[in-house]
Coordinates of C-alpha atoms in Angstrom, one line a residue:
M174 CA 117.9 -93.3 66.5
F175 CA 114.7 -93.1 64.5
T176 CA 111.5 -92.8 66.5
T177 CA 107.9 -92.4 65.3
R178 CA 107.3 -89.5 67.7
P179 CA 109.2 -87.4 70.1
T180 CA 109.4 -88.2 73.8
L181 CA 107.3 -85.4 75.3
Q182 CA 108.8 -83.3 78.0
G183 CA 107.6 -80.6 80.3
T184 CA 107.1 -79.6 83.9
F185 CA 103.3 -79.4 84.4
G186 CA 101.8 -82.8 83.8
M187 CA 102.0 -85.9 81.5
V188 CA 99.5 -88.5 80.5
S189 CA 99.9 -91.6 78.3
S190 CA 97.1 -94.0 77.5
T191 CA 95.9 -96.4 74.9
H192 CA 93.4 -94.0 73.4
W193 CA 93.8 -90.3 72.6
L194 CA 90.5 -89.2 74.0
A195 CA 91.3 -90.8 77.4
S196 CA 94.7 -89.1 77.4
Q197 CA 93.3 -85.7 76.5
S198 CA 90.4 -86.0 79.1
A199 CA 93.0 -86.7 81.8
M200 CA 95.1 -83.7 80.7
A201 CA 92.0 -81.5 80.8
V202 CA 91.5 -82.5 84.4
L203 CA 95.2 -81.6 85.2
E204 CA 94.7 -78.2 83.4
K205 CA 91.7 -77.5 85.7
G206 CA 93.8 -78.0 88.8
G207 CA 93.3 -81.7 89.4
N208 CA 96.1 -84.1 90.4
A209 CA 97.3 -87.3 88.8
Y210 CA 94.7 -89.4 90.5
D211 CA 91.8 -87.2 89.5
A212 CA 93.1 -87.3 85.9
A213 CA 93.6 -91.1 86.0
V214 CA 90.0 -91.6 87.2
A215 CA 88.7 -89.4 84.3
A216 CA 90.7 -91.4 81.8
G217 CA 89.6 -94.7 83.3
F218 CA 85.9 -93.9 82.8
V219 CA 86.5 -92.6 79.3
L220 CA 88.3 -95.8 78.4
H221 CA 85.2 -97.7 79.3
V222 CA 83.3 -95.8 76.6
V223 CA 85.9 -95.4 73.8
E224 CA 87.5 -98.9 74.1
P225 CA 84.4 -101.0 75.0
H226 CA 86.0 -104.0 73.2
L227 CA 88.9 -103.9 75.6
N228 CA 87.3 -102.9 79.0
G229 CA 84.2 -101.7 80.7
P230 CA 82.6 -100.9 84.0
G231 CA 82.0 -104.6 84.6
G232 CA 85.7 -105.3 84.4
D233 CA 88.8 -105.0 86.6
V234 CA 91.7 -102.7 87.3
P235 CA 94.9 -103.1 89.3
L236 CA 96.7 -99.8 90.0
I237 CA 100.2 -98.9 91.4
L238 CA 100.3 -95.4 92.8
A239 CA 103.2 -93.3 94.2
P240 CA 101.9 -90.2 96.1
A241 CA 104.4 -87.4 96.2
G242 CA 106.4 -88.0 99.4
G243 CA 104.5 -91.1 100.3
P244 CA 105.0 -94.8 99.9
V245 CA 104.2 -96.8 96.8
R246 CA 101.0 -98.7 97.1
V247 CA 98.9 -101.1 95.1
L248 CA 95.1 -100.5 94.8
C249 CA 93.4 -103.8 94.0
G250 CA 90.4 -103.5 91.7
Q251 CA 90.4 -107.2 90.9
G252 CA 87.2 -108.7 92.2
P253 CA 87.1 -112.3 93.6
A254 CA 85.1 -115.3 92.7
P255 CA 81.6 -115.3 94.0
A256 CA 80.6 -117.4 97.0
G257 CA 78.8 -119.8 94.7
A258 CA 81.7 -120.3 92.3
T259 CA 82.8 -123.7 93.5
I260 CA 84.6 -126.3 91.4
E261 CA 81.8 -128.7 92.2
H262 CA 79.2 -126.4 90.8
Y263 CA 81.0 -126.0 87.5
T264 CA 82.1 -129.6 87.0
G265 CA 78.5 -130.6 88.0
L266 CA 77.4 -128.7 84.9
G267 CA 79.7 -131.0 82.8
L268 CA 82.4 -128.3 82.4
E269 CA 86.1 -129.0 82.2
L270 CA 87.0 -125.3 82.0
V271 CA 85.3 -122.2 83.1
P272 CA 83.7 -120.7 80.0
G273 CA 85.5 -117.8 78.3
T274 CA 82.3 -115.8 78.0
G275 CA 78.9 -115.5 79.7
P276 CA 77.6 -115.2 83.3
L277 CA 79.4 -118.2 84.7
A278 CA 82.7 -116.4 84.0
A279 CA 81.9 -113.3 86.0
V280 CA 83.7 -112.2 89.1
V281 CA 82.7 -109.4 91.4
P282 CA 83.3 -106.4 89.1
G283 CA 86.1 -104.3 90.6
A284 CA 87.1 -101.5 88.3
V285 CA 84.4 -98.9 89.3
D286 CA 84.9 -99.3 93.0
A287 CA 88.7 -99.0 92.6
W288 CA 88.4 -95.8 90.6
L289 CA 86.0 -94.3 93.1
T290 CA 88.3 -95.4 96.0
L291 CA 91.3 -93.7 94.3
L292 CA 89.3 -90.5 93.8
R293 CA 88.1 -90.5 97.4
D294 CA 91.5 -91.2 99.0
H295 CA 93.9 -89.4 96.7
G296 CA 91.9 -87.2 94.4
T297 CA 90.8 -83.6 94.9
R298 CA 87.9 -83.2 92.4
E299 CA 84.2 -83.9 92.6
L300 CA 83.0 -87.2 91.0
E301 CA 80.7 -85.1 88.7
E302 CA 83.7 -83.3 87.3
V303 CA 85.8 -86.4 86.5
L304 CA 82.8 -88.4 85.1
A305 CA 81.7 -85.6 82.8
Y306 CA 84.1 -86.7 80.0
A307 CA 82.8 -90.3 79.9
I308 CA 79.2 -89.2 80.1
G309 CA 79.7 -86.7 77.2
Y310 CA 81.3 -89.4 74.9
A311 CA 78.7 -92.0 75.8
E312 CA 75.8 -89.5 75.3
H313 CA 77.0 -87.5 72.3
G314 CA 79.3 -90.0 70.7
H315 CA 82.9 -90.6 70.0
P316 CA 84.6 -91.6 66.7
A317 CA 84.8 -95.4 66.8
V318 CA 88.2 -97.0 66.2
E319 CA 88.3 -99.6 63.5
R320 CA 88.7 -102.6 65.8
I321 CA 85.5 -101.9 67.7
G322 CA 83.6 -102.7 64.5
R323 CA 85.7 -105.7 63.8
A324 CA 85.0 -107.1 67.3
V325 CA 81.2 -106.5 66.9
E326 CA 81.1 -108.1 63.5
S327 CA 82.9 -111.2 64.8
V328 CA 80.1 -111.8 67.3
R329 CA 77.2 -110.5 65.2
E330 CA 75.4 -113.8 65.0
L331 CA 75.7 -114.3 68.8
F332 CA 74.4 -110.8 69.4
E333 CA 71.5 -111.1 67.0
N334 CA 70.4 -114.5 68.1
E335 CA 71.3 -114.7 71.8
W336 CA 72.7 -111.6 73.3
T337 CA 70.0 -109.2 72.0
S338 CA 70.7 -106.6 74.7
S339 CA 74.2 -106.3 73.3
A340 CA 72.9 -105.9 69.8
E341 CA 70.7 -103.0 70.9
V342 CA 73.9 -101.1 72.1
F343 CA 76.5 -102.2 69.6
L344 CA 74.5 -103.0 66.5
P345 CA 72.2 -100.0 66.4
G346 CA 70.0 -100.3 63.3
G347 CA 71.7 -103.6 62.6
R348 CA 75.0 -102.1 61.8
A349 CA 78.3 -102.4 63.5
P350 CA 80.1 -99.0 64.0
G351 CA 82.4 -98.1 61.1
A352 CA 85.8 -96.6 61.7
G353 CA 85.4 -92.9 62.5
E354 CA 81.6 -93.1 62.8
L355 CA 80.2 -91.5 65.9
M356 CA 79.3 -94.3 68.4
R357 CA 77.0 -93.7 71.4
N358 CA 75.9 -95.6 74.5
P359 CA 73.1 -93.4 75.9
R360 CA 72.1 -96.1 78.3
L361 CA 75.5 -96.0 80.0
A362 CA 75.4 -92.2 80.1
E363 CA 72.0 -92.4 81.9
T364 CA 73.5 -94.9 84.4
W365 CA 76.2 -92.4 85.3
K366 CA 73.9 -89.4 85.4
R367 CA 71.5 -91.3 87.8
L368 CA 74.5 -92.3 89.9
L369 CA 75.6 -88.7 90.2
K370 CA 72.0 -87.5 91.0
E371 CA 71.5 -90.1 93.8
S372 CA 74.9 -89.8 95.3
G373 CA 74.8 -86.0 95.3
A374 CA 71.5 -86.0 97.2
V375 CA 73.1 -87.3 100.4
G376 CA 74.8 -84.0 101.2
G377 CA 77.9 -83.9 103.2
D378 CA 81.4 -83.4 101.9
R379 CA 83.1 -84.7 98.7
E380 CA 84.2 -88.0 100.4
A381 CA 80.6 -88.6 101.6
R382 CA 79.2 -88.3 98.1
I383 CA 81.8 -90.6 96.7
E384 CA 81.1 -93.1 99.4
E385 CA 77.4 -93.0 98.5
A386 CA 78.3 -93.6 94.9
R387 CA 80.3 -96.7 96.0
R388 CA 77.3 -97.9 98.0
I389 CA 75.0 -97.4 95.0
W390 CA 77.4 -99.3 92.8
R391 CA 77.3 -102.3 95.2
E392 CA 73.8 -102.2 96.7
G393 CA 71.7 -99.6 95.0
F394 CA 70.1 -99.6 91.6
I395 CA 73.3 -100.6 89.9
G396 CA 74.1 -103.5 92.2
E397 CA 70.5 -104.7 92.0
A398 CA 70.6 -104.7 88.2
I399 CA 73.9 -106.5 88.1
A400 CA 72.8 -109.3 90.5
A401 CA 69.5 -109.8 88.6
H402 CA 71.2 -110.0 85.3
A403 CA 73.9 -112.5 86.5
A404 CA 71.1 -114.9 87.4
R405 CA 69.6 -114.9 83.9
P406 CA 70.9 -117.9 81.7
A407 CA 72.8 -116.9 78.6
M408 CA 74.7 -118.6 75.9
D409 CA 78.5 -118.9 76.6
S410 CA 81.6 -120.4 74.9
S411 CA 80.7 -123.9 76.1
G412 CA 77.8 -123.8 73.6
E413 CA 75.2 -124.0 76.3
R414 CA 73.1 -121.5 78.2
H415 CA 74.1 -121.1 81.9
A416 CA 73.1 -118.7 84.7
G417 CA 75.8 -117.1 86.7
V418 CA 76.5 -117.4 90.4
L419 CA 77.2 -113.7 91.2
T420 CA 74.8 -112.4 93.8
G421 CA 73.9 -109.2 95.5
D422 CA 75.7 -110.4 98.7
D423 CA 78.9 -110.9 96.7
L424 CA 78.7 -107.3 95.4
A425 CA 77.9 -105.9 98.8
G426 CA 80.6 -107.8 100.6
W427 CA 83.6 -106.7 98.6
S428 CA 85.5 -103.4 98.1
A429 CA 88.8 -102.4 96.5
S430 CA 91.7 -102.5 98.9
Y431 CA 95.3 -101.4 99.3
E432 CA 98.3 -103.6 99.7
E433 CA 102.0 -103.5 99.5
P434 CA 103.7 -103.9 96.1
V435 CA 106.2 -106.6 95.3
T436 CA 109.6 -104.9 94.8
Y437 CA 112.8 -106.1 93.2
D438 CA 116.1 -104.3 93.0
W439 CA 118.1 -104.4 89.7
R440 CA 121.1 -102.3 88.9
G441 CA 120.1 -99.2 90.8
W442 CA 116.4 -99.6 89.9
T443 CA 113.6 -100.8 92.2
V444 CA 110.8 -102.3 90.1
A445 CA 107.4 -102.3 91.9
K446 CA 104.7 -104.7 90.7
V447 CA 101.3 -106.1 91.8
G448 CA 101.5 -109.3 93.8
P449 CA 101.4 -112.9 92.5
W450 CA 97.6 -112.9 92.3
S451 CA 98.5 -111.2 89.0
Q452 CA 101.4 -112.2 86.7
G453 CA 103.3 -109.0 87.8
P454 CA 106.4 -110.7 89.4
V455 CA 107.0 -112.4 86.0
L456 CA 108.8 -109.2 85.0
Q457 CA 110.9 -109.2 88.1
Q458 CA 111.8 -112.9 87.6
Q459 CA 112.9 -112.1 84.0
L460 CA 115.3 -109.5 85.3
A461 CA 116.6 -111.9 88.0
L462 CA 117.2 -114.5 85.3
L463 CA 119.3 -112.3 83.1
D464 CA 123.1 -113.0 82.9
P465 CA 124.7 -110.8 85.5
G466 CA 127.2 -109.6 82.9
I467 CA 124.6 -108.6 80.3
D468 CA 124.9 -104.9 79.3
A469 CA 124.0 -102.4 76.6
S470 CA 126.7 -103.6 74.2
V471 CA 124.6 -106.8 73.4
Y472 CA 121.1 -105.1 73.4
G473 CA 119.2 -106.3 70.4
S474 CA 121.7 -108.9 69.3
P475 CA 120.8 -112.6 68.6
D476 CA 122.3 -113.8 71.8
Y477 CA 120.4 -111.1 73.8
V478 CA 117.1 -112.0 72.2
H479 CA 117.6 -115.7 72.8
Q480 CA 118.5 -115.2 76.4
V481 CA 115.5 -112.9 77.1
V482 CA 113.1 -115.3 75.3
E483 CA 114.4 -118.4 77.2
G484 CA 114.3 -116.5 80.5
S485 CA 110.7 -115.5 79.9
K486 CA 109.9 -119.2 79.4
L487 CA 111.2 -120.1 82.8
A488 CA 109.5 -117.2 84.5
L489 CA 106.1 -118.0 82.9
A490 CA 106.5 -121.7 83.7
D491 CA 106.9 -120.6 87.4
R492 CA 103.8 -118.4 87.0
E493 CA 101.9 -121.4 85.9
A494 CA 103.0 -123.6 88.8
W495 CA 103.2 -121.1 91.7
Y496 CA 101.2 -117.9 91.1
G497 CA 97.7 -117.5 92.3
D498 CA 95.4 -116.4 95.2
A499 CA 94.3 -119.8 96.3
A500 CA 97.5 -120.9 98.0
P501 CA 100.7 -119.3 99.5
V502 CA 103.2 -118.2 96.8
P503 CA 106.9 -118.8 97.6
L504 CA 107.8 -115.4 96.1
D505 CA 110.8 -114.6 98.2
T506 CA 112.5 -117.8 96.9
L507 CA 111.3 -117.2 93.3
L508 CA 113.0 -113.8 93.3
S509 CA 116.1 -114.9 95.3
P510 CA 119.6 -114.9 93.7
A511 CA 120.3 -118.6 94.6
Y512 CA 117.1 -119.8 92.9
N513 CA 117.6 -117.7 89.8
D514 CA 121.3 -118.6 89.5
A515 CA 120.2 -122.3 89.4
R516 CA 117.4 -121.6 87.0
R517 CA 119.7 -119.6 84.6
R518 CA 121.8 -122.7 84.1
L519 CA 118.9 -124.2 82.3
I520 CA 119.3 -121.7 79.5
G521 CA 121.4 -123.3 76.8
A522 CA 122.4 -122.4 73.3
E523 CA 119.3 -124.1 71.9
A524 CA 115.6 -123.2 72.2
S525 CA 113.6 -125.2 74.7
A526 CA 110.0 -126.2 74.0
E527 CA 109.4 -127.7 77.4
L528 CA 107.4 -126.1 80.3
R529 CA 110.0 -126.2 83.1
P530 CA 108.7 -124.8 86.4
G531 CA 111.2 -124.8 89.3
S532 CA 111.1 -126.3 92.7
P533 CA 111.4 -123.4 95.2
D534 CA 112.3 -124.6 98.7
G535 CA 112.3 -128.1 97.3
R536 CA 108.6 -128.1 96.7
E537 CA 107.3 -130.1 93.8
P538 CA 105.5 -128.0 91.1
R539 CA 102.0 -128.8 90.1
I540 CA 100.6 -128.0 86.6
S541 CA 97.0 -128.5 85.7
A542 CA 96.1 -131.7 83.9
H543 CA 94.3 -129.7 81.2
S544 CA 97.4 -127.7 80.3
R545 CA 99.5 -130.9 80.1
R546 CA 97.1 -132.3 77.5
V547 CA 96.3 -129.2 75.4
S548 CA 99.2 -128.0 73.2
A549 CA 97.6 -125.6 70.7
L550 CA 96.5 -122.1 71.0
P551 CA 93.3 -121.1 69.2
G552 CA 93.8 -119.3 66.0
G553 CA 97.4 -120.3 65.7
G554 CA 98.9 -117.6 67.9
G555 CA 100.3 -114.5 66.1
A556 CA 101.7 -111.2 67.0
G557 CA 98.9 -109.7 69.0
T558 CA 98.6 -106.0 69.5
G559 CA 96.7 -105.8 72.7
E560 CA 93.4 -105.9 70.7
P561 CA 90.8 -108.7 70.6
T562 CA 91.7 -111.8 68.6
V563 CA 89.2 -114.2 67.0
A564 CA 90.2 -117.8 67.5
A565 CA 89.8 -120.6 65.1
N566 CA 86.7 -121.8 67.0
G567 CA 85.0 -118.4 66.8
E568 CA 85.9 -117.5 70.4
V569 CA 86.6 -113.8 70.7
R570 CA 89.1 -112.8 73.4
G571 CA 89.1 -109.2 74.5
D572 CA 92.1 -107.5 75.9
T573 CA 93.1 -104.5 77.8
C574 CA 93.8 -100.8 78.2
H575 CA 96.4 -98.8 80.0
V576 CA 96.9 -95.3 81.5
D577 CA 99.9 -93.6 83.2
V578 CA 99.8 -90.1 84.7
V579 CA 102.4 -87.9 86.5
D580 CA 101.6 -84.4 87.7
R581 CA 103.7 -81.3 88.6
W582 CA 103.6 -82.2 92.3
G583 CA 105.2 -85.6 91.6
N584 CA 102.2 -87.8 92.1
M585 CA 102.4 -90.8 89.8
V586 CA 100.0 -93.7 88.9
S587 CA 100.0 -96.7 86.6
A588 CA 96.7 -98.5 85.8
T589 CA 95.7 -101.4 83.6
P590 CA 91.9 -101.6 83.2
S591 CA 90.4 -104.6 81.4
G592 CA 87.5 -107.0 81.3
G593 CA 83.9 -106.4 80.9
W594 CA 84.5 -106.4 77.1
L595 CA 81.5 -106.0 74.8
Q596 CA 82.2 -109.6 73.7
S597 CA 82.5 -111.0 77.2
S598 CA 78.9 -111.3 78.3
P599 CA 75.4 -109.9 77.4
V600 CA 74.9 -106.2 78.1
I601 CA 72.9 -105.5 81.3
P602 CA 69.8 -103.9 79.7
E603 CA 69.2 -101.4 82.5
L604 CA 72.8 -100.2 82.7
G605 CA 74.4 -100.4 79.2
F606 CA 77.5 -102.5 80.0
P607 CA 78.3 -106.3 80.3
L608 CA 80.0 -108.2 83.1
G609 CA 83.5 -109.5 82.8
S610 CA 84.8 -113.0 82.3
R611 CA 87.9 -113.1 84.6
L612 CA 87.0 -116.5 86.1
Q613 CA 88.2 -118.2 82.9
M614 CA 91.7 -117.7 84.3
T615 CA 91.0 -120.2 87.1
W616 CA 91.3 -124.0 86.9
L617 CA 88.5 -126.5 87.7
E618 CA 91.1 -128.7 89.4
P619 CA 91.7 -128.6 93.2
G620 CA 95.0 -127.9 94.8
L621 CA 96.5 -125.4 92.4
P622 CA 97.4 -121.9 93.3
S623 CA 95.0 -120.7 90.7
S624 CA 92.2 -123.1 91.3
L625 CA 88.7 -121.7 91.3
T626 CA 88.0 -120.8 94.9
P627 CA 85.1 -118.7 96.3
G628 CA 86.3 -115.4 97.7
R629 CA 89.7 -115.6 95.9
R630 CA 90.9 -113.6 93.0
P631 CA 91.6 -115.2 89.7
R632 CA 95.2 -115.0 88.7
T633 CA 95.0 -112.1 86.3
T634 CA 97.3 -111.1 83.5
L635 CA 96.8 -107.4 84.3
S636 CA 100.2 -105.9 85.3
P637 CA 100.9 -102.2 85.7
S638 CA 104.5 -101.2 86.6
L639 CA 106.3 -98.5 88.5
A640 CA 110.1 -98.1 88.9
L641 CA 112.1 -96.1 91.3
R642 CA 115.7 -94.9 91.6
G643 CA 117.2 -94.1 94.9
G644 CA 113.8 -94.6 96.5
E645 CA 112.2 -91.9 94.3
P646 CA 109.5 -92.8 91.8
V647 CA 110.9 -92.2 88.3
L648 CA 108.9 -94.3 85.8
A649 CA 105.3 -95.6 85.4
F650 CA 104.6 -97.9 82.5
G651 CA 102.4 -100.7 81.2
T652 CA 100.7 -102.3 78.2
P653 CA 97.7 -104.4 77.1
G654 CA 98.5 -107.8 75.7
G655 CA 97.2 -110.5 78.1
D656 CA 99.9 -113.1 78.7
Q657 CA 102.4 -110.9 76.7
Q658 CA 102.2 -107.9 79.1
D659 CA 105.2 -108.7 81.2
Q660 CA 107.2 -109.9 78.2
W661 CA 106.7 -106.6 76.3
Q662 CA 107.2 -104.6 79.5
T663 CA 110.5 -106.3 80.2
H664 CA 111.7 -105.4 76.6
F665 CA 110.6 -101.8 77.2
F666 CA 112.3 -101.6 80.6
L667 CA 115.6 -103.0 79.4
A668 CA 115.5 -100.6 76.4
V669 CA 115.1 -97.7 78.9
A670 CA 117.9 -99.1 81.1
F671 CA 120.3 -99.9 78.3
R672 CA 119.8 -97.0 75.9
P673 CA 121.2 -93.4 76.4
E674 CA 119.0 -90.6 77.6
V675 CA 117.5 -88.0 75.3
R676 CA 117.4 -84.3 76.1
G677 CA 118.2 -84.9 79.7
G678 CA 115.4 -87.4 80.2
L679 CA 114.7 -91.1 79.6
D680 CA 114.3 -92.2 76.0
L681 CA 110.7 -93.5 76.5
Q682 CA 109.6 -93.2 72.9
G683 CA 112.7 -95.0 71.6
A684 CA 112.1 -97.8 74.0
I685 CA 108.5 -98.2 73.0
D686 CA 109.3 -98.0 69.2
A687 CA 112.0 -100.7 69.5
P688 CA 111.2 -104.0 67.6
N689 CA 109.2 -106.3 69.9
W690 CA 108.7 -110.0 70.3
H691 CA 107.1 -112.6 72.6
Q692 CA 106.9 -116.4 73.1
D693 CA 103.9 -118.6 73.8
S694 CA 105.5 -121.7 75.4
F695 CA 103.1 -121.8 78.4
P696 CA 99.4 -122.3 79.0
S697 CA 97.3 -119.4 77.9
S698 CA 95.4 -117.6 80.6
F699 CA 92.4 -117.4 78.3
Y700 CA 89.8 -120.0 77.3
P701 CA 90.5 -122.7 75.9
R702 CA 93.9 -122.4 77.6
G703 CA 96.2 -123.7 74.9
T704 CA 100.0 -123.6 74.4
L705 CA 102.4 -123.2 71.5
P706 CA 105.6 -124.9 72.5
G707 CA 108.7 -123.3 71.1
S708 CA 106.7 -120.5 69.4
V709 CA 108.3 -117.0 69.1
T710 CA 106.7 -114.1 67.3
V711 CA 108.9 -111.3 66.2
E712 CA 108.2 -108.0 64.4
S713 CA 109.9 -108.1 61.0
R714 CA 111.9 -105.0 62.0
I715 CA 114.0 -107.1 64.3
G716 CA 116.1 -108.0 61.2
E717 CA 117.0 -111.1 59.2
T718 CA 120.2 -111.7 61.3
V719 CA 118.2 -112.2 64.5
I720 CA 115.4 -114.1 62.8
A721 CA 117.9 -116.6 61.1
D722 CA 119.8 -117.1 64.4
L723 CA 116.6 -117.8 66.4
R724 CA 115.6 -120.4 63.8
R725 CA 119.1 -121.9 63.8
R726 CA 118.7 -122.4 67.6
G727 CA 115.4 -124.2 67.1
H728 CA 112.8 -121.5 67.8
D729 CA 109.6 -121.8 65.9
V730 CA 109.6 -118.2 64.6
T731 CA 106.6 -116.4 63.2
V732 CA 107.6 -113.1 61.5
A733 CA 104.8 -110.6 62.0
E734 CA 104.2 -107.2 60.4
P735 CA 106.7 -104.5 61.4
W736 CA 104.5 -102.6 63.8
T737 CA 102.2 -105.2 65.5
A738 CA 103.5 -106.2 68.9
G739 CA 102.7 -104.3 72.0
R740 CA 100.7 -101.1 73.1
L741 CA 103.1 -99.7 75.7
C742 CA 102.5 -96.4 77.6
A743 CA 104.9 -94.6 79.9
V744 CA 105.5 -91.5 81.9
A745 CA 108.5 -90.4 83.8
R746 CA 109.8 -87.8 86.3
D747 CA 113.3 -86.7 87.2
P748 CA 113.2 -86.1 91.0
E749 CA 116.2 -83.8 90.8
T750 CA 115.0 -81.4 88.1
G751 CA 111.2 -82.0 88.1
L752 CA 111.4 -82.7 84.4
L753 CA 108.4 -84.8 83.3
S754 CA 108.3 -87.0 80.1
A755 CA 105.8 -89.3 78.3
A756 CA 105.5 -91.5 75.3
A757 CA 102.9 -93.8 73.8
N758 CA 102.7 -96.7 71.4
P759 CA 102.3 -95.8 67.7
R760 CA 101.0 -99.2 66.7
D761 CA 97.5 -99.0 65.4
M762 CA 97.7 -95.2 65.6
Q763 CA 95.5 -95.2 68.7
G764 CA 97.6 -94.6 71.8
Y765 CA 98.8 -91.1 72.6
A766 CA 100.8 -89.2 75.2
V767 CA 100.0 -85.6 76.0
G768 CA 101.5 -83.1 78.3
R769 CA 103.3 -79.8 78.8

């Protein structure tokens, strides 16, 4: 089978991420004796610098980690809604939705505290060592990828007229960074250097210095600047200037935390995901909804694609009705055989354009009134590559990054950093980065699992994955892509499960390179929360036979360019031989795997 690149194999260490500089920085940490967690932290901070249109220090990150010989855990770097983020406050401003940009959309930023917590608890290196790569790229420059410039140009007028602190960082000399031009963020470099200086002054051991860095982030010069900035009114996607509700008390009162993953067993695999405060279990529901008799012989056929598409519609309808952090989620029932056997009977020979959530335990599903009224996605949908998209109304939606690492000791981690995009909110002048806009994923309607609730996490789309066989961690994977993340990851996982191995290891690159698709028959998690009933977007490489069959069944098919859907990353380890492998998405020529 043709692949764009080989699946990398070796025994020392493997990294896959959405940017080659992050991958190589992580590999450099491994080469210097660091473990997978040291390497992932280095990559995470580099991604803040080299993909600022896709993530930043003001954003979020959920992680799934599998320490060698230890239990799989989730580390939650998704901050909650501030104490002042009440439905009454937002509706009192005349809002029907939380704006997609600006201070009102900010949650407690969780990414930095999560990375520092991971380094403290599971890493071995000093903070100064793992931060050196990000500081170097911010201070001395990195070659800008083309889409950074595109994102900046799309919001040039906003930056020049309203978010002038953002213009100072991302429009130096009035110019957006061109592809391949060196791009710098000296203000961010100075923030990290000051953090290192102040945290290093406390003395004590490595853990004490990292703890002091966490305190400075929440309560020191960084936390103070964040809180002051959030209180300043700024233009947002509502067309009005609003001040945020994030305060110093919100920052000081939250920290990243560990929790158990949600697991689901399927044909000898155990798939571990972040809980239903994310969309993670959507992948597991899609597996549960597959015909029990489906096997490799039908992979890629018209019937196979139709079944997977229709199953994803049912799983994402349940996400809309039942997932969130503001109410209990009946997850055991949603993943149970009886429930999914009944749901599977809804998949017929024809495409469905309805949003059909189920009734677990006889409970009546509730869907937001807004999503029942709005039935058009901004910009007309499209393939999506895990990069920002500019909607018809000028709204720019950022997206996400991903990194997976496995080391020679068998430690494994999967992380999906996102939020705090350059187009999400004005840059904090003293710090060099903006806040995130994750609150746009909550509803201003009481009584829903994803209703805006102080102290509760918005239902995020961020969804790293880790899979085990025989209780041993084997595979870490993930992708950017917003709502599409767990659709694209399901396709990838099934390709791994159904396709033969290569050179004694999993065919990761073949699974990533396989033609991709997704559907949009559910309310978008992003402002203005539209839907495209019946819409399916396929890469043209899927073939005319499949495209014609989908249209015959009633799917509204958009045929995208051949290499446009998905930005998957993956690493793997064979517990019996110690063989490591890795692969990365070739789309947009940006993601890379490295290892030896």
